[in-house]
CSV table of C-alpha atoms and ligand atoms in Angstrom, one decimal:
chain,number,residue,atom,x,y,z
A,1,PRO,CA,-135.6,-73.5,-50.6
A,2,ALA,CA,-135.3,-70.0,-51.7
A,3,GLN,CA,-132.2,-70.5,-53.8
A,4,ASP,CA,-134.1,-73.0,-56.0
A,5,ALA,CA,-136.8,-70.6,-56.9
A,6,PRO,CA,-137.6,-71.0,-60.7
A,7,PRO,CA,-135.9,-68.3,-62.7
A,8,ALA,CA,-138.7,-66.1,-63.8
A,9,GLY,CA,-139.4,-65.9,-67.6
A,10,PHE,CA,-139.5,-69.4,-69.0
A,11,GLU,CA,-142.9,-70.2,-70.4
A,12,TRP,CA,-143.4,-73.5,-72.2
A,13,GLY,CA,-146.2,-72.2,-74.4
A,14,ALA,CA,-144.1,-69.3,-75.8
A,15,TYR,CA,-141.2,-71.7,-76.1
A,16,LEU,CA,-143.1,-74.3,-78.0
A,17,GLU,CA,-144.2,-71.7,-80.4
A,18,LYS,CA,-140.9,-70.3,-80.9
A,19,GLU,CA,-139.4,-73.8,-81.5
A,20,THR,CA,-142.4,-74.8,-83.5
A,21,ALA,CA,-142.2,-78.1,-81.5
A,22,LEU,CA,-144.7,-80.4,-80.1
A,23,ALA,CA,-144.7,-81.8,-76.6
A,24,ALA,CA,-144.7,-85.6,-75.8
A,25,ALA,CA,-148.4,-86.4,-74.4
A,26,VAL,CA,-148.9,-87.1,-70.7
A,27,SER,CA,-149.9,-90.6,-71.8
A,28,CYS,CA,-146.4,-91.4,-72.9
A,29,PHE,CA,-145.3,-91.3,-69.2
A,30,ARG,CA,-146.5,-94.2,-67.4
A,31,HIS,CA,-145.5,-92.9,-63.9
A,32,ALA,CA,-146.9,-89.3,-64.5
A,33,PRO,CA,-149.9,-88.3,-62.6
A,34,LEU,CA,-153.1,-88.9,-64.7
A,35,CYS,CA,-151.3,-90.8,-67.4
A,36,ALA,CA,-154.2,-93.3,-67.6
A,37,GLN,CA,-156.8,-90.6,-67.5
A,38,TRP,CA,-155.3,-88.7,-70.4
A,39,ASP,CA,-157.5,-90.1,-73.0
A,40,ASP,CA,-160.4,-88.2,-71.6
A,41,ILE,CA,-158.4,-84.9,-72.4
A,42,SER,CA,-159.0,-83.8,-75.9
A,43,LEU,CA,-158.9,-80.9,-78.3
A,44,GLY,CA,-162.1,-79.0,-78.4
A,45,MET,CA,-162.8,-79.7,-74.8
A,46,ARG,CA,-164.6,-77.0,-72.9
A,47,VAL,CA,-163.9,-75.7,-69.3
A,48,GLU,CA,-164.8,-72.9,-67.2
A,49,VAL,CA,-162.0,-70.7,-66.3
A,50,LEU,CA,-161.3,-67.1,-64.8
A,51,ASN,CA,-162.2,-64.4,-67.3
A,52,THR,CA,-159.2,-62.1,-67.5
A,53,ASN,CA,-160.8,-60.0,-70.3
A,54,ALA,CA,-163.3,-58.4,-68.0
A,55,VAL,CA,-163.5,-55.0,-66.2
A,56,LEU,CA,-165.5,-56.0,-63.3
A,57,PRO,CA,-164.4,-55.4,-59.7
A,58,SER,CA,-165.2,-59.1,-58.7
A,59,LYS,CA,-163.9,-62.3,-60.2
A,60,VAL,CA,-166.0,-63.6,-63.1
A,61,TYR,CA,-165.6,-66.8,-65.2
A,62,TRP,CA,-166.1,-67.9,-68.8
A,63,ILE,CA,-166.2,-70.8,-71.0
A,64,ALA,CA,-163.1,-71.7,-72.9
A,65,SER,CA,-162.1,-74.4,-75.3
A,66,VAL,CA,-158.8,-76.3,-75.7
A,67,VAL,CA,-157.3,-75.4,-78.9
A,68,GLN,CA,-153.9,-77.2,-78.3
A,69,ILE,CA,-152.5,-79.6,-75.7
A,70,ALA,CA,-148.8,-79.8,-74.7
A,71,GLY,CA,-148.1,-82.2,-71.9
A,72,TYR,CA,-149.9,-80.8,-68.9
A,73,LYS,CA,-150.6,-77.4,-70.5
A,74,ALA,CA,-153.3,-76.3,-72.8
A,75,LEU,CA,-153.8,-73.3,-75.1
A,76,LEU,CA,-157.3,-71.9,-74.3
A,77,ARG,CA,-159.6,-69.7,-76.4
A,78,TYR,CA,-162.7,-68.0,-74.8
A,79,GLU,CA,-166.0,-68.9,-76.3
A,80,GLY,CA,-167.0,-66.3,-78.7
A,81,PHE,CA,-163.6,-65.5,-80.2
A,82,GLU,CA,-164.2,-68.2,-82.8
A,83,GLU,CA,-161.3,-68.2,-85.2
A,84,ASP,CA,-159.6,-65.2,-83.6
A,85,SER,CA,-156.5,-66.6,-81.8
A,86,SER,CA,-155.3,-63.2,-80.6
A,87,HIS,CA,-156.6,-63.7,-77.0
A,88,ASP,CA,-155.4,-67.3,-76.7
A,89,PHE,CA,-153.7,-68.0,-73.5
A,90,TRP,CA,-151.7,-71.1,-72.0
A,91,CYS,CA,-152.9,-72.6,-68.9
A,92,SER,CA,-152.0,-75.7,-66.8
A,93,LEU,CA,-154.7,-78.4,-67.1
A,94,VAL,CA,-153.7,-79.6,-63.7
A,95,SER,CA,-153.6,-76.4,-61.8
A,96,ALA,CA,-157.2,-76.3,-60.4
A,97,GLU,CA,-157.8,-73.2,-62.3
A,98,LEU,CA,-159.8,-75.0,-64.8
A,99,ASN,CA,-163.2,-76.4,-64.0
A,100,PRO,CA,-165.7,-78.7,-65.7
A,101,ILE,CA,-168.7,-77.0,-67.4
A,102,GLY,CA,-171.4,-76.6,-64.8
A,103,TRP,CA,-168.9,-75.6,-62.0
A,104,CYS,CA,-170.0,-72.0,-62.0
A,105,ALA,CA,-173.6,-72.8,-61.6
A,106,MET,CA,-172.8,-75.3,-58.8
A,107,THR,CA,-170.6,-72.8,-56.9
A,108,SER,CA,-172.6,-69.7,-57.7
A,109,LYS,CA,-169.9,-68.1,-59.7
A,110,LEU,CA,-170.8,-65.6,-62.4
A,111,LEU,CA,-170.3,-66.5,-66.1
A,112,VAL,CA,-169.6,-63.3,-68.0
A,113,PRO,CA,-168.3,-63.0,-71.5
A,114,PRO,CA,-165.1,-61.4,-72.3
A,115,GLN,CA,-165.2,-57.6,-72.9
A,116,ASP,CA,-163.8,-58.0,-76.4
A,117,VAL,CA,-166.5,-60.3,-77.8
A,118,LYS,CA,-169.5,-59.0,-75.8
A,119,GLN,CA,-170.7,-56.7,-78.5
A,120,ILE,CA,-170.7,-59.0,-81.5
A,121,ILE,CA,-172.8,-61.7,-80.1
A,122,PRO,CA,-176.4,-60.6,-79.3
A,123,ASP,CA,-177.8,-63.7,-77.5
A,124,TRP,CA,-175.2,-65.5,-75.5
A,125,LYS,CA,-177.6,-68.1,-74.2
A,126,GLU,CA,-178.5,-69.3,-77.6
A,127,TYR,CA,-174.8,-69.1,-78.7
A,128,LEU,CA,-173.6,-71.3,-75.9
A,129,MET,CA,-176.4,-73.7,-76.3
A,130,LYS,CA,-175.2,-74.3,-80.0
A,131,THR,CA,-171.5,-74.4,-79.4
A,132,LEU,CA,-171.6,-76.6,-76.3
A,133,VAL,CA,-173.7,-79.4,-77.8
A,134,GLY,CA,-171.8,-82.6,-77.7
A,135,ALA,CA,-168.6,-80.9,-76.4
A,136,ASN,CA,-166.5,-82.8,-73.7
A,137,THR,CA,-165.4,-81.2,-70.4
A,138,LEU,CA,-163.1,-82.2,-67.7
A,139,PRO,CA,-164.0,-85.5,-66.0
A,140,VAL,CA,-165.7,-84.7,-62.6
A,141,ASP,CA,-163.3,-86.8,-60.8
A,142,PHE,CA,-160.2,-85.2,-62.4
A,143,TYR,CA,-158.7,-83.5,-59.4
A,144,LEU,CA,-159.6,-86.4,-57.2
A,145,LYS,CA,-157.6,-88.8,-59.5
A,146,LEU,CA,-154.9,-86.2,-59.6
A,147,ALA,CA,-154.6,-86.3,-55.8
A,148,GLU,CA,-154.8,-90.0,-55.8
A,149,SER,CA,-151.9,-90.4,-58.2
A,150,MET,CA,-149.8,-88.1,-56.3
A,151,ARG,CA,-150.0,-90.1,-53.1
A,152,THR,CA,-146.8,-92.0,-52.0
A,153,SER,CA,-145.9,-94.4,-49.1
A,154,PHE,CA,-142.4,-92.9,-48.8
A,155,ARG,CA,-142.0,-90.8,-45.7
A,156,VAL,CA,-139.7,-88.0,-44.6
A,157,GLY,CA,-137.2,-89.4,-42.1
A,158,MET,CA,-137.1,-92.9,-43.7
A,159,ARG,CA,-133.7,-94.6,-44.1
A,160,VAL,CA,-132.9,-95.9,-47.5
A,161,GLU,CA,-129.8,-97.3,-49.4
A,162,VAL,CA,-128.6,-95.4,-52.4
A,163,VAL,CA,-125.6,-95.4,-54.8
A,164,ASP,CA,-122.8,-93.4,-53.6
A,165,PRO,CA,-122.2,-90.8,-56.6
A,166,LYS,CA,-118.6,-90.3,-55.7
A,167,HIS,CA,-117.9,-94.0,-55.7
A,168,VAL,CA,-120.6,-95.8,-57.8
A,169,SER,CA,-119.6,-99.3,-57.1
A,170,ARG,CA,-121.0,-99.0,-53.5
A,171,THR,CA,-124.0,-97.6,-51.7
A,172,LEU,CA,-124.6,-95.2,-48.7
A,173,VAL,CA,-127.3,-95.0,-46.1
A,174,ALA,CA,-129.4,-91.9,-46.5
A,175,ILE,CA,-132.4,-90.3,-45.0
A,176,ILE,CA,-135.3,-88.9,-46.8
A,177,HIS,CA,-135.2,-85.2,-46.2
A,178,SER,CA,-138.0,-84.2,-48.4
A,179,ILE,CA,-140.3,-85.4,-51.0
A,180,LYS,CA,-141.6,-83.4,-54.2
A,181,GLY,CA,-143.4,-84.8,-57.0
A,182,GLY,CA,-142.2,-88.4,-56.2
A,183,ARG,CA,-138.6,-87.2,-56.2
A,184,LEU,CA,-136.8,-87.6,-53.0
A,185,ARG,CA,-134.0,-85.4,-51.5
A,186,LEU,CA,-131.7,-87.7,-49.6
A,187,VAL,CA,-129.3,-86.7,-47.0
A,188,TYR,CA,-126.5,-89.0,-46.4
A,189,GLU,CA,-126.4,-90.4,-42.8
A,190,ASP,CA,-122.7,-89.9,-42.8
A,191,GLN,CA,-121.8,-86.3,-43.2
A,192,SER,CA,-118.2,-86.5,-42.4
A,193,ASP,CA,-117.1,-85.7,-45.8
A,194,ALA,CA,-119.4,-82.6,-46.2
A,195,PRO,CA,-117.5,-79.4,-46.2
A,196,GLU,CA,-118.3,-77.0,-43.2
A,197,ASN,CA,-121.9,-75.8,-43.2
A,198,THR,CA,-123.0,-77.9,-46.1
A,199,ILE,CA,-125.2,-80.9,-46.3
A,200,ASP,CA,-124.2,-83.8,-48.7
A,201,ASP,CA,-127.4,-84.8,-50.4
A,202,PHE,CA,-128.9,-86.5,-53.5
A,203,TRP,CA,-132.0,-86.3,-55.5
A,204,CYS,CA,-133.6,-89.3,-57.1
A,205,HIS,CA,-137.2,-90.5,-58.0
A,206,MET,CA,-138.7,-92.9,-55.6
A,207,ALA,CA,-138.9,-95.6,-58.5
A,208,SER,CA,-135.3,-95.0,-59.3
A,209,PRO,CA,-133.1,-98.2,-59.8
A,210,LEU,CA,-130.5,-96.5,-57.7
A,211,LEU,CA,-132.7,-96.5,-54.5
A,212,HIS,CA,-133.1,-99.6,-52.3
A,213,GLN,CA,-134.4,-100.5,-48.9
A,214,VAL,CA,-132.1,-100.6,-46.0
A,215,GLY,CA,-130.4,-104.0,-46.0
A,216,TRP,CA,-130.5,-104.5,-49.7
A,217,SER,CA,-126.7,-104.2,-50.2
A,218,ASN,CA,-126.1,-107.2,-47.8
A,219,GLN,CA,-129.0,-109.1,-49.2
A,220,VAL,CA,-127.8,-109.0,-52.7
A,221,GLY,CA,-123.8,-108.9,-52.0
A,222,HIS,CA,-123.3,-105.2,-53.0
A,223,ALA,CA,-120.7,-103.2,-51.3
A,224,ILE,CA,-121.8,-100.5,-48.8
A,225,LYS,CA,-119.8,-97.9,-47.2
A,226,THR,CA,-120.0,-98.9,-43.5
A,227,PRO,CA,-122.4,-96.6,-41.7
A,228,VAL,CA,-120.7,-93.9,-39.5
A,229,ASN,CA,-119.3,-94.7,-36.0
A,230,PRO,CA,-122.3,-93.6,-33.9
A,231,THR,CA,-120.1,-92.0,-31.3
A,232,GLY,CA,-118.8,-89.6,-34.0
A,233,PRO,CA,-119.8,-85.9,-33.8
A,234,ALA,CA,-123.5,-85.5,-33.8
A,235,SER,CA,-123.3,-82.7,-36.2
A,236,LYS,CA,-121.8,-85.0,-38.8
A,237,THR,CA,-124.5,-87.5,-38.6
A,238,TRP,CA,-128.1,-87.5,-39.8
A,239,ARG,CA,-130.5,-89.7,-38.2
A,240,GLY,CA,-133.6,-91.2,-39.7
A,241,ASN,CA,-136.6,-92.2,-37.8
A,242,TYR,CA,-137.3,-95.6,-39.3
A,243,ASP,CA,-136.1,-97.9,-42.1
A,244,SER,CA,-138.0,-98.1,-45.3
A,245,SER,CA,-140.0,-101.3,-45.5
A,246,PHE,CA,-139.5,-103.6,-48.5
A,247,VAL,CA,-142.9,-103.1,-49.8
A,248,LEU,CA,-142.3,-99.6,-51.0
A,249,PHE,CA,-139.8,-100.7,-53.6
A,250,LYS,CA,-140.6,-101.7,-57.1
A,251,LYS,CA,-139.2,-105.1,-57.4
A,252,PRO,CA,-137.2,-105.6,-60.7
A,253,ARG,CA,-138.6,-108.2,-63.0
A,254,PHE,CA,-137.8,-111.7,-61.9
A,255,VAL,CA,-134.8,-113.4,-63.7
A,256,TYR,CA,-133.8,-117.0,-63.8
A,257,MET,CA,-130.3,-117.3,-62.6
A,258,GLU,CA,-130.1,-121.0,-63.2
A,259,GLY,CA,-128.6,-122.6,-66.2
A,260,CYS,CA,-127.4,-120.3,-68.8
A,261,TYR,CA,-126.9,-116.9,-67.2
A,262,PHE,CA,-124.5,-114.0,-67.0
A,263,GLU,CA,-121.1,-115.0,-66.0
A,264,GLU,CA,-118.1,-112.9,-64.8
A,265,GLY,CA,-115.9,-111.9,-67.8
A,266,MET,CA,-118.8,-112.0,-70.3
A,267,LYS,CA,-118.8,-108.9,-72.6
A,268,LEU,CA,-121.6,-106.8,-73.5
A,269,GLU,CA,-122.6,-103.2,-74.4
A,270,ALA,CA,-123.8,-100.9,-71.6
A,271,ILE,CA,-124.8,-97.2,-71.1
A,272,ASP,CA,-121.9,-95.7,-69.3
A,273,PRO,CA,-123.3,-94.7,-65.7
A,274,LEU,CA,-120.9,-91.8,-65.6
A,275,ASN,CA,-121.5,-90.6,-69.1
A,276,LEU,CA,-125.0,-91.4,-69.9
A,277,GLY,CA,-124.9,-90.4,-73.5
A,278,SER,CA,-122.5,-93.1,-74.6
A,279,ILE,CA,-123.0,-96.8,-75.0
A,280,CYS,CA,-119.7,-98.7,-74.2
A,281,VAL,CA,-117.8,-102.0,-74.4
A,282,ALA,CA,-118.4,-103.4,-71.1
A,283,THR,CA,-117.8,-106.5,-69.0
A,284,ILE,CA,-119.7,-108.5,-66.3
A,285,GLN,CA,-117.4,-108.1,-63.4
A,286,LYS,CA,-119.4,-109.8,-60.8
A,287,VAL,CA,-122.7,-111.6,-60.5
A,288,LEU,CA,-124.6,-110.7,-57.4
A,289,PHE,CA,-127.8,-112.2,-55.9
A,290,ASP,CA,-131.4,-111.5,-57.0
A,291,GLY,CA,-130.4,-110.8,-60.7
A,292,TYR,CA,-128.1,-107.9,-60.0
A,293,LEU,CA,-124.8,-107.5,-61.9
A,294,MET,CA,-121.7,-105.4,-61.5
A,295,VAL,CA,-120.8,-104.0,-64.8
A,296,GLY,CA,-117.5,-102.4,-65.7
A,297,ILE,CA,-116.8,-100.1,-68.8
A,298,ASP,CA,-113.8,-101.6,-70.5
A,299,GLY,CA,-110.5,-99.6,-70.3
A,300,VAL,CA,-111.6,-96.7,-67.9
A,301,SER,CA,-110.2,-97.8,-64.7
A,302,SER,CA,-109.1,-100.9,-63.1
A,303,ASN,CA,-109.7,-100.4,-59.2
A,304,GLY,CA,-113.4,-101.3,-59.6
A,305,TYR,CA,-114.5,-98.1,-58.0
A,306,ASP,CA,-116.7,-97.3,-61.0
A,307,TRP,CA,-118.2,-100.7,-61.6
A,308,PHE,CA,-121.9,-100.1,-61.7
A,309,CYS,CA,-124.7,-102.2,-60.5
A,310,TYR,CA,-127.4,-103.0,-63.1
A,311,HIS,CA,-130.2,-105.5,-62.8
A,312,ALA,CA,-130.2,-108.3,-65.5
A,313,SER,CA,-133.5,-107.0,-66.6
A,314,SER,CA,-132.2,-103.3,-67.1
A,315,HIS,CA,-132.5,-101.6,-70.5
A,316,ALA,CA,-129.2,-100.0,-69.9
A,317,ILE,CA,-127.3,-103.2,-70.6
A,318,LEU,CA,-127.4,-104.5,-74.3
A,319,PRO,CA,-126.1,-107.5,-76.3
A,320,VAL,CA,-123.0,-106.9,-78.4
A,321,ASP,CA,-123.6,-105.4,-81.7
A,322,PHE,CA,-126.7,-103.5,-80.4
A,323,CYS,CA,-125.0,-100.2,-81.5
A,324,LYS,CA,-124.0,-101.4,-84.9
A,325,LYS,CA,-127.4,-102.8,-85.5
A,326,ASN,CA,-129.0,-99.5,-84.6
A,327,ASN,CA,-126.5,-97.2,-86.1
A,328,ILE,CA,-125.3,-95.7,-82.7
A,329,PRO,CA,-121.7,-95.0,-82.3
A,330,LEU,CA,-120.2,-97.5,-79.9
A,331,THR,CA,-117.7,-96.1,-77.3
A,332,VAL,CA,-114.7,-98.4,-77.4
A,333,PRO,CA,-111.8,-98.7,-74.9
A,334,PRO,CA,-109.2,-95.9,-75.3
A,335,ASP,CA,-106.7,-98.4,-76.8
A,336,SER,CA,-109.1,-99.5,-79.6
A,337,ASP,CA,-110.1,-97.6,-82.7
A,338,SER,CA,-113.7,-97.0,-83.1
A,339,GLN,CA,-113.5,-97.0,-86.8
A,340,THR,CA,-112.1,-100.5,-87.0
A,341,PHE,CA,-113.5,-102.1,-83.9
A,342,ILE,CA,-115.1,-105.4,-84.6
A,343,TRP,CA,-116.6,-107.3,-81.6
A,344,GLU,CA,-115.6,-110.8,-82.8
A,345,GLU,CA,-111.8,-109.7,-82.9
A,346,TYR,CA,-112.0,-108.0,-79.6
A,347,LEU,CA,-113.5,-111.0,-77.9
A,348,LYS,CA,-110.8,-113.2,-79.6
A,349,ASP,CA,-108.0,-110.8,-78.4
A,350,ASN,CA,-109.4,-110.7,-74.9
A,351,ASN,CA,-110.1,-114.4,-74.8
A,352,ALA,CA,-113.7,-113.5,-73.7
A,353,LYS,CA,-117.2,-114.5,-74.7
A,354,ALA,CA,-120.2,-112.3,-75.4
A,355,ALA,CA,-123.1,-112.5,-73.1
A,356,PRO,CA,-125.8,-114.4,-75.0
A,357,ALA,CA,-128.4,-112.0,-76.5
A,358,ARG,CA,-131.3,-114.1,-75.0
A,359,LEU,CA,-130.2,-113.1,-71.4
A,360,PHE,CA,-131.2,-109.4,-72.2
A,361,ASN,CA,-134.6,-108.1,-71.5
A,362,ALA,CA,-136.1,-107.7,-74.9
A,363,GLU,CA,-139.5,-106.7,-73.7
A,364,PHE,CA,-140.9,-103.6,-75.5
A,365,PRO,CA,-144.5,-102.8,-75.5
A,366,GLY,CA,-144.0,-99.7,-77.7
A,367,HIS,CA,-144.3,-96.0,-77.0
A,368,ASP,CA,-145.6,-92.9,-78.5
A,369,PHE,CA,-142.4,-90.8,-78.3
A,370,SER,CA,-140.8,-89.4,-81.4
A,371,PRO,CA,-138.0,-87.2,-82.3
A,372,ASN,CA,-138.2,-83.4,-81.6
A,373,MET,CA,-140.8,-83.9,-78.9
A,374,LYS,CA,-140.2,-81.7,-76.0
A,375,LEU,CA,-140.3,-82.9,-72.2
A,376,GLU,CA,-138.9,-82.2,-68.9
A,377,ALA,CA,-135.9,-84.5,-68.1
A,378,VAL,CA,-133.7,-85.0,-65.1
A,379,ASP,CA,-130.0,-84.3,-65.7
A,380,LEU,CA,-129.1,-87.6,-64.1
A,381,MET,CA,-125.5,-86.4,-63.7
A,382,GLU,CA,-126.9,-83.6,-61.3
A,383,PRO,CA,-130.2,-85.3,-60.4
A,384,ARG,CA,-131.6,-82.3,-58.7
A,385,LEU,CA,-132.0,-80.5,-62.0
A,386,VAL,CA,-135.2,-81.1,-64.0
A,387,CYS,CA,-134.5,-79.6,-67.5
A,388,VAL,CA,-136.1,-78.4,-70.6
A,389,ALA,CA,-135.3,-81.2,-73.0
A,390,THR,CA,-136.0,-82.7,-76.5
A,391,VAL,CA,-136.2,-86.3,-77.7
A,392,LYS,CA,-133.5,-86.6,-80.0
A,393,ARG,CA,-133.6,-90.2,-81.1
A,394,CYS,CA,-135.7,-93.2,-80.4
A,395,VAL,CA,-134.0,-96.7,-80.6
A,396,GLY,CA,-136.3,-99.4,-79.5
A,397,ARG,CA,-137.3,-98.4,-76.0
A,398,LEU,CA,-134.3,-96.2,-75.5
A,399,LEU,CA,-134.7,-92.5,-75.9
A,400,LEU,CA,-131.7,-90.1,-76.6
A,401,ILE,CA,-132.7,-87.1,-74.6
A,402,HIS,CA,-130.9,-83.6,-75.5
A,403,PHE,CA,-131.0,-80.8,-72.9
A,404,ASP,CA,-132.0,-77.6,-74.8
A,405,GLY,CA,-129.3,-75.1,-75.0
A,406,TRP,CA,-126.5,-77.4,-73.8
A,407,GLU,CA,-124.0,-79.2,-76.0
A,408,ASP,CA,-124.6,-82.7,-77.3
A,409,GLU,CA,-122.0,-83.7,-74.8
A,410,PHE,CA,-124.8,-83.6,-72.2
A,411,ASP,CA,-127.1,-85.8,-74.0
A,412,GLN,CA,-128.3,-88.8,-72.1
A,413,TRP,CA,-130.0,-92.3,-72.9
A,414,PHE,CA,-133.2,-92.9,-71.0
A,415,ASP,CA,-135.5,-95.9,-71.1
A,416,HIS,CA,-139.0,-94.7,-72.2
A,417,GLN,CA,-140.4,-95.8,-68.9
A,418,SER,CA,-137.8,-94.1,-66.9
A,419,PRO,CA,-139.2,-92.3,-63.9
A,420,ASP,CA,-136.8,-89.3,-64.5
A,421,ILE,CA,-138.6,-88.0,-67.6
A,422,TYR,CA,-141.8,-86.0,-67.4
A,423,PRO,CA,-144.4,-84.2,-69.5
A,424,VAL,CA,-144.2,-80.5,-70.2
A,425,GLY,CA,-145.8,-78.7,-67.2
A,426,TRP,CA,-144.7,-81.4,-64.6
A,427,CYS,CA,-142.5,-79.1,-62.7
A,428,ASP,CA,-145.2,-76.4,-62.5
A,429,LEU,CA,-147.6,-79.1,-61.3
A,430,MET,CA,-145.2,-80.2,-58.5
A,431,ASP,CA,-143.9,-76.7,-57.7
A,432,TYR,CA,-140.4,-78.0,-58.6
A,433,PRO,CA,-137.8,-75.6,-60.3
A,434,LEU,CA,-137.6,-76.1,-63.9
A,435,GLN,CA,-134.1,-75.4,-65.5
A,436,PRO,CA,-134.8,-73.4,-68.7
A,437,PRO,CA,-132.3,-73.5,-71.6
A,438,PRO,CA,-129.3,-71.4,-70.6
A,439,GLY,CA,-129.0,-68.1,-72.5
A,440,LEU,CA,-132.7,-68.1,-72.8
A,441,VAL,CA,-133.1,-66.7,-69.3
A,442,LEU,CA,-130.3,-64.2,-68.1
A,443,PHE,CA,-129.4,-65.4,-64.6
A,444,ASP,CA,-130.0,-68.9,-63.4
A,445,PRO,CA,-128.9,-69.2,-59.8
A,446,ALA,CA,-129.7,-73.0,-59.7
A,447,THR,CA,-127.0,-73.9,-62.2
A,448,GLN,CA,-124.5,-71.1,-61.7
A,449,ASN,CA,-124.0,-70.8,-58.1
A,450,LYS,CA,-124.1,-74.4,-56.9
A,451,LYS,CA,-121.4,-77.1,-57.0
A,452,ASN,CA,-122.2,-80.4,-58.5
A,453,LYS,CA,-123.8,-82.6,-56.0
A,454,GLY,CA,-124.3,-85.6,-58.5
A,455,PHE,CA,-122.0,-87.9,-60.2
A,456,THR,CA,-118.6,-87.0,-61.5
A,457,HIS,CA,-119.1,-87.2,-65.3
A,458,ARG,CA,-116.2,-88.8,-67.2
A,459,LYS,CA,-115.8,-85.7,-69.5
A,460,ARG,CA,-117.9,-82.8,-68.6
A,461,ARG,CA,-117.7,-80.2,-65.9
B,1,MLZ,N1,-122.2,-77.7,-63.6
B,1,MLZ,C1,-122.8,-77.9,-64.9
B,1,MLZ,C2,-124.3,-77.9,-64.8
B,1,MLZ,C3,-124.8,-78.5,-66.1
B,1,MLZ,C4,-126.2,-78.7,-66.0
B,1,MLZ,C5,-126.7,-79.2,-67.2
B,1,MLZ,N2,-128.0,-79.7,-67.4
B,1,MLZ,C6,-128.4,-80.2,-68.7
B,1,MLZ,C7,-122.3,-76.8,-65.7
B,1,MLZ,O1,-122.7,-75.6,-65.5
B,1,MLZ,O2,-121.6,-77.0,-66.7
């Protein structure tokens, strides 16, 4: 939609240079298109690209080498400029503007050296022969692989169940309205709470743990807001064409629920679903089927409306003392003092036991993220927004993500395999609007004119 047009002016290349920062590599993001192919992309690789340094009436091309890689973006230098970086330019490696060596010959395009180097090199043929020996180029099936990795079996019109952001302990039925880059715009079937002339919607990635097939809530014993009365006003109901079938959804890792397992009342540490930058003292409030758990943050409310469903294999739930061991400030209940909080005493005072550490998913294959790396990350409190962001801390598999230009209060913890973090250049590839750091671009209609359509954060606006 027009109102979501990216605010002109943000360029990753210039921004990275200004911040002297590196971008996390595409291969860090398991769900990102071409993740598995990224080993073939290397510095010094040669490509054929439009020559913008020419004064000819028709389009001509030239060979360039990759001098820097940042996510899906590359800094290119036309062949012939050698050590001269003054004409370097950033380009997307996945924009189809780059072609393998040999493409011009194959498609009868003209290769013409840039205006500014033409004079100094007398014999181009010989020059290229020398410089191209042993050089890599784009794999021939690069764009085919790209197209393949962007395919999805989700379809517009499918009905799904998704967490109710205004009431996170229950789900709602929603319809897939559109799909972009694997992110789904979901429109709730029941629009009776939507203000006049607006549509209540929600964005999430198709691999999001918040998304389920129709029937899931009943199957696992999760609360669901009863679908609207079908005789209600038609304008207040969105109708889907068909139910999402089970096969589309990534099944969480199997957990044994027999024997020693999570029990109601056990204490743990958990990422606060409504304040994703804090890890809190929490309690297992209910054990559902298929390994799902309802977790409540201690001391926030007692009505159960913000109990949150985490799977037992989720990396958002952690054993007691996780924060202490990792030097992370633990958020304690309002009537406790974080300076003096000791788990052992808290458990005794509350006559509760800690969930045994062996029940938590400790699988960690390792990752290549490190602090200060830049990426594009979803603001999960307003999941329509994909923002310019930085890895602030890495603690095991968890990443603390900072949104550039926003206060630390907006920081959020993500699992390194979260489907909501993307390489630099992902928005560009998907034609999805990227939220630049505020202040860097004068006017950003996407964040300034829209009301929050996501979760109600415990503290922030
Ligand atoms: N309504 C919020 C939007 C914040 C978006 C931040 N993303 C990192 C505000 O303007 O405060």
